[in-house]
Amino acid sequence: MSNKMWGGRFGEGPDRIMEEINASIGFDQRLFAQDIQGSKAHCTMLAEKGIISRTDADQIIDGLDKVLAEIEAGEFAFSRELEDIHMNVESRLTELVGAAAGRLHTARSRNDQVATDFKLYVRDTLDHLDEQLKDFQLALLEKAEAHADAIMPGFTHLQTAQPVTFGHHCLAYVEMAARDRGRMQDARKRLNLNPLGSAALAGTSFPIDREMTAKALGFDGPTRNSLDAVSDRDFVLEALSASSIAAMHLSRLAEEIVVWSTPGFDFIRLPDSFTTGSSIMPQKRNPDAAELIRAKSGRVIGALTSLLIVMKGLPLAYSKDMQEDKEAAFDALDALSLSLAAMTGMVRTLTINEPSMKAAAARGFSTATDLADWLVRELNLPFRQAHHVTGSLVAKAEARGCDLDGLSLEDMQAVEPGITKDVYSVLGVENSVASRTSFGGTAPENVRQMAAFWRKELEQS
Ligand code: ARG
């Protein structure tokens, strides 16, 4: 008797197993619109060049429109036996228009067809992600404008370092998203050459016009090497690598949202719409959306790794391995798009607890650097010595159980006789952030200027 776990499967016989491993229709049906768009452009060009007759071309185009309408209406029966979207469409076209359908595949192969379809899909996705990233930037910018002078602790090593402003923190993510958009746009530019007409791998003997199909499909021109064109998946890898970096950024913000919203921090409050309750602990407001965004970055980065591994051992030109480029890419690009939508929604709707942030900013001797800077500026101490004096004052305050501004002038002068009561002016968190006016610094004044810069920038892009 065959094994219970897998025997049933083997009972299906090798033909069924081959069909299952070979078929991509389960996932590449997503490319139906691009497949039909590519076929229409190819068909029009074939007729234009006199490679097929105008009558046949008209029938084919008419038939392709019908197939498109059927798929869009959910009336199309996809068949696994027909392997992939290309053959499913062509087979239905044959049913609809008869013999003329057989002329569509002249001067083309599924190898250039799939590369073209997937490029069109990835191009649309890159444009969409760019739009979503822009919306994410706008949500962050709104928060930065509203909270340019809200004081919070800035951290290094997640230890209180120096006070910063919440607006400055938001604008840090605007910068990251700007680089993400640059990478998406850059990937799009390099992607935008048309593989169609490269045929199986060597080009074709038919007098095709590749400029014409390139133009019809919105490409900047045809690819220059047929071998490269059918075996290139760099455009997917670049989209996934830009997506991985963007997902990593979202994950870092998600982590901050998780930390900030815990009662131990109490810096922000997420709206009910982006939190869930606990089935047992009635007080809980769990930041599930943020946690899932943090986790979904794993899928995106995983898809990049997976496709790099698929591609790295392939000789030129096409190998069936390349069919494994789609599932993980679709999943990853979907995950990033959903994460961006959720993160943008969270940023727009979260509220900040300013008193709590400010109180935390004042703890942990966060203005110690301001004190050291004052000693350099006012008493002309070398910075290293000022650092040492400040260290002693921090130790003193720690022993007294107070903050730096809780030390008396006598206490301070016992460590450094030159200190005057002026020093207290730099020990407050407001003074600290207001003084950070160097370009790119956290001062509220800078944040407002930078926010205005981004407002203008985003209006133009
Ligand atoms: N379904 C295939 C893919 O996604 C289409 C190309 C098939 N080409 C071939 N020579 N078998 O890669």
Tab-separated table of C-alpha atoms in Angstrom, residues 212-426:
chain	number	residue	atom	x	y	z
A	212	MET	CA	6.279	50.594	-32.949
A	213	THR	CA	5.345	48.101	-30.219
A	214	ALA	CA	7.609	49.916	-27.765
A	215	LYS	CA	5.730	53.136	-28.422
A	216	ALA	CA	2.332	51.474	-28.216
A	217	LEU	CA	3.188	50.013	-24.815
A	218	GLY	CA	4.682	53.195	-23.394
A	219	PHE	CA	8.286	51.972	-23.437
A	220	ASP	CA	11.166	54.328	-24.234
A	221	GLY	CA	12.404	51.948	-26.951
A	222	PRO	CA	13.203	48.280	-27.646
A	223	THR	CA	15.733	46.261	-25.617
A	224	ARG	CA	19.046	45.997	-27.486
A	225	ASN	CA	19.945	42.335	-27.001
A	226	SER	CA	17.460	39.507	-27.468
A	227	LEU	CA	19.327	37.073	-25.205
A	228	ASP	CA	19.420	39.572	-22.376
A	229	ALA	CA	15.831	40.682	-22.918
A	230	VAL	CA	14.279	37.238	-22.387
A	231	SER	CA	16.548	36.251	-19.524
A	232	ASP	CA	16.535	39.516	-17.598
A	233	ARG	CA	14.619	39.817	-14.354
A	234	ASP	CA	16.651	42.724	-12.968
A	235	PHE	CA	13.555	44.882	-13.158
A	236	VAL	CA	11.804	42.634	-10.637
A	237	LEU	CA	14.907	42.467	-8.463
A	238	GLU	CA	15.253	46.241	-8.475
A	239	ALA	CA	11.581	46.703	-7.603
A	240	LEU	CA	11.964	44.178	-4.783
A	241	SER	CA	15.156	45.719	-3.532
A	242	ALA	CA	13.643	49.223	-3.464
A	243	SER	CA	10.608	47.656	-1.791
A	244	SER	CA	12.758	45.869	0.781
A	245	ILE	CA	14.387	49.114	1.832
A	246	ALA	CA	11.003	50.868	1.995
A	247	ALA	CA	9.552	47.971	4.027
A	248	MET	CA	12.536	48.169	6.379
A	249	HIS	CA	11.806	51.879	6.927
A	250	LEU	CA	8.156	51.137	7.640
A	251	SER	CA	9.199	48.416	10.038
A	252	ARG	CA	11.384	50.829	12.004
A	253	LEU	CA	8.537	53.315	12.333
A	254	ALA	CA	6.199	50.467	13.250
A	255	GLU	CA	8.603	49.489	16.015
A	256	GLU	CA	8.619	53.068	17.306
A	257	ILE	CA	4.830	53.175	17.250
A	258	VAL	CA	4.702	49.952	19.261
A	259	VAL	CA	7.126	51.361	21.826
A	260	TRP	CA	5.598	54.849	21.969
A	261	SER	CA	2.083	53.556	22.494
A	262	THR	CA	2.916	51.290	25.409
A	263	PRO	CA	1.827	52.796	28.769
A	264	GLY	CA	5.485	52.770	29.887
A	265	PHE	CA	6.168	55.463	27.283
A	266	ASP	CA	2.708	56.888	26.670
A	267	PHE	CA	3.901	59.204	23.897
A	268	ILE	CA	1.122	58.526	21.417
A	269	ARG	CA	-2.374	57.171	21.234
A	270	LEU	CA	-3.581	55.192	18.241
A	271	PRO	CA	-7.245	55.489	17.296
A	272	ASP	CA	-9.563	52.538	17.918
A	273	SER	CA	-9.604	51.911	14.189
A	274	PHE	CA	-5.940	50.873	14.193
A	275	THR	CA	-5.856	48.915	17.442
A	276	THR	CA	-7.459	45.733	18.705
A	277	GLY	CA	-8.598	44.695	22.140
A	278	SER	CA	-7.599	41.588	24.011
A	279	SER	CA	-10.056	38.747	24.521
A	280	ILE	CA	-9.005	38.447	28.165
A	281	MET	CA	-7.483	41.790	29.273
A	282	PRO	CA	-10.116	44.517	28.896
A	283	GLN	CA	-7.656	47.400	29.246
A	284	LYS	CA	-5.519	46.421	26.218
A	285	ARG	CA	-5.170	48.488	23.053
A	286	ASN	CA	-2.855	46.451	20.939
A	287	PRO	CA	-1.032	48.102	18.028
A	288	ASP	CA	-1.656	45.118	15.726
A	289	ALA	CA	-1.390	47.068	12.487
A	290	ALA	CA	2.064	48.334	13.449
A	291	GLU	CA	3.158	44.868	14.491
A	292	LEU	CA	1.970	43.380	11.208
A	293	ILE	CA	3.757	46.058	9.198
A	294	ARG	CA	6.920	45.206	11.129
A	295	ALA	CA	6.423	41.529	10.308
A	296	LYS	CA	5.453	41.964	6.665
A	297	SER	CA	8.856	43.456	5.920
A	298	GLY	CA	10.065	39.858	6.268
A	299	ARG	CA	8.008	38.771	3.271
A	300	VAL	CA	9.318	41.582	1.114
A	301	ILE	CA	12.958	40.963	1.984
A	302	GLY	CA	12.342	37.216	1.616
A	303	ALA	CA	11.019	37.667	-1.918
A	304	LEU	CA	14.149	39.571	-2.919
A	305	THR	CA	16.396	36.848	-1.524
A	306	SER	CA	14.306	34.135	-3.120
A	307	LEU	CA	14.473	35.634	-6.614
A	308	LEU	CA	18.203	36.353	-6.349
A	309	ILE	CA	18.699	32.682	-5.591
A	310	VAL	CA	16.433	31.589	-8.453
A	311	MET	CA	18.385	33.716	-10.924
A	312	LYS	CA	21.963	33.253	-9.816
A	313	GLY	CA	22.602	29.880	-11.451
A	314	LEU	CA	20.796	30.342	-14.756
A	315	PRO	CA	22.693	30.174	-18.035
A	316	LEU	CA	21.370	32.370	-20.856
A	317	ALA	CA	18.681	32.584	-22.002
A	318	TYR	CA	15.240	31.584	-20.631
A	319	SER	CA	14.896	28.706	-18.157
A	320	LYS	CA	11.662	27.556	-16.614
A	321	ASP	CA	13.095	28.485	-13.215
A	322	MET	CA	12.160	32.018	-14.157
A	323	GLN	CA	8.477	31.217	-13.817
A	324	GLU	CA	9.193	31.210	-10.064
A	325	ASP	CA	9.745	34.979	-10.265
A	326	LYS	CA	6.096	35.893	-9.911
A	327	GLU	CA	4.398	34.483	-6.826
A	328	ALA	CA	6.804	35.903	-4.278
A	329	ALA	CA	7.033	39.206	-6.138
A	330	PHE	CA	3.248	39.620	-6.241
A	331	ASP	CA	3.044	38.758	-2.558
A	332	ALA	CA	5.830	41.161	-1.617
A	333	LEU	CA	4.536	44.093	-3.673
A	334	ASP	CA	1.036	43.546	-2.273
A	335	ALA	CA	2.437	43.407	1.256
A	336	LEU	CA	4.306	46.685	0.810
A	337	SER	CA	1.283	48.401	-0.685
A	338	LEU	CA	-0.952	47.286	2.191
A	339	SER	CA	1.693	48.231	4.750
A	340	LEU	CA	1.981	51.710	3.244
A	341	ALA	CA	-1.770	52.192	3.328
A	342	ALA	CA	-1.960	51.066	6.969
A	343	MET	CA	1.050	53.115	8.060
A	344	THR	CA	-0.246	56.245	6.347
A	345	GLY	CA	-3.589	55.770	8.062
A	346	MET	CA	-1.928	55.317	11.443
A	347	VAL	CA	0.284	58.376	11.069
A	348	ARG	CA	-2.710	60.514	10.044
A	349	THR	CA	-4.856	59.426	12.957
A	350	LEU	CA	-2.463	59.033	15.868
A	351	THR	CA	-2.471	61.720	18.544
A	352	ILE	CA	0.498	62.675	20.665
A	353	ASN	CA	0.655	63.109	24.420
A	354	GLU	CA	2.784	66.244	24.577
A	355	PRO	CA	3.152	66.535	28.377
A	356	SER	CA	4.252	62.934	28.633
A	357	MET	CA	6.786	63.284	25.813
A	358	LYS	CA	8.163	66.467	27.284
A	359	ALA	CA	8.474	65.020	30.782
A	360	ALA	CA	10.360	62.046	29.352
A	361	ALA	CA	12.623	64.427	27.428
A	362	ALA	CA	13.614	66.141	30.670
A	363	ARG	CA	14.546	62.882	32.377
A	364	GLY	CA	17.848	61.057	31.985
A	365	PHE	CA	20.024	64.224	32.107
A	366	SER	CA	19.142	64.893	28.489
A	367	THR	CA	20.590	68.425	28.605
A	368	ALA	CA	24.025	67.302	29.812
A	369	THR	CA	25.472	68.112	26.378
A	370	ASP	CA	23.975	71.618	26.611
A	371	LEU	CA	25.751	72.073	29.913
A	372	ALA	CA	29.067	70.913	28.457
A	373	ASP	CA	28.587	73.218	25.449
A	374	TRP	CA	27.908	76.130	27.860
A	375	LEU	CA	31.187	75.440	29.692
A	376	VAL	CA	33.023	75.542	26.352
A	377	ARG	CA	31.278	78.682	25.177
A	378	GLU	CA	31.220	80.716	28.383
A	379	LEU	CA	34.294	79.496	30.298
A	380	ASN	CA	36.385	78.591	27.259
A	381	LEU	CA	37.038	75.074	28.576
A	382	PRO	CA	38.282	72.523	26.024
A	383	PHE	CA	35.334	70.238	25.156
A	384	ARG	CA	36.991	67.163	26.688
A	385	GLN	CA	37.379	68.953	30.029
A	386	ALA	CA	33.827	70.320	29.832
A	387	HIS	CA	32.634	66.736	29.231
A	388	HIS	CA	34.483	65.642	32.375
A	389	VAL	CA	33.073	68.465	34.541
A	390	THR	CA	29.563	67.701	33.284
A	391	GLY	CA	30.066	64.034	34.124
A	392	SER	CA	30.869	64.969	37.696
A	393	LEU	CA	27.773	67.189	37.892
A	394	VAL	CA	25.593	64.360	36.549
A	395	ALA	CA	27.029	62.035	39.198
A	396	LYS	CA	26.269	64.632	41.846
A	397	ALA	CA	22.688	65.069	40.663
A	398	GLU	CA	22.250	61.303	40.517
A	399	ALA	CA	23.440	61.053	44.123
A	400	ARG	CA	21.044	63.824	45.167
A	401	GLY	CA	18.223	62.198	43.216
A	402	CYS	CA	17.529	65.360	41.212
A	403	ASP	CA	17.899	66.631	37.648
A	404	LEU	CA	20.784	68.876	36.607
A	405	ASP	CA	18.739	72.033	37.177
A	406	GLY	CA	17.943	70.743	40.691
A	407	LEU	CA	21.584	71.254	41.732
A	408	SER	CA	22.312	74.442	43.639
A	409	LEU	CA	24.829	76.959	42.311
A	410	GLU	CA	27.113	76.108	45.261
A	411	ASP	CA	26.969	72.420	44.290
A	412	MET	CA	27.980	73.337	40.770
A	413	GLN	CA	30.717	75.733	41.779
A	414	ALA	CA	32.217	73.070	44.020
A	415	VAL	CA	32.940	71.153	40.800
A	416	GLU	CA	33.762	74.119	38.555
A	417	PRO	CA	34.191	77.496	40.296
A	418	GLY	CA	33.646	79.477	37.083
A	419	ILE	CA	29.984	78.409	36.738
A	420	THR	CA	27.447	81.250	37.132
A	421	LYS	CA	23.662	81.221	37.516
A	422	ASP	CA	23.436	81.797	33.760
A	423	VAL	CA	24.010	78.102	33.331
A	424	TYR	CA	20.408	77.338	34.330
A	425	SER	CA	19.191	78.932	31.124
A	426	VAL	CA	20.599	76.058	29.067
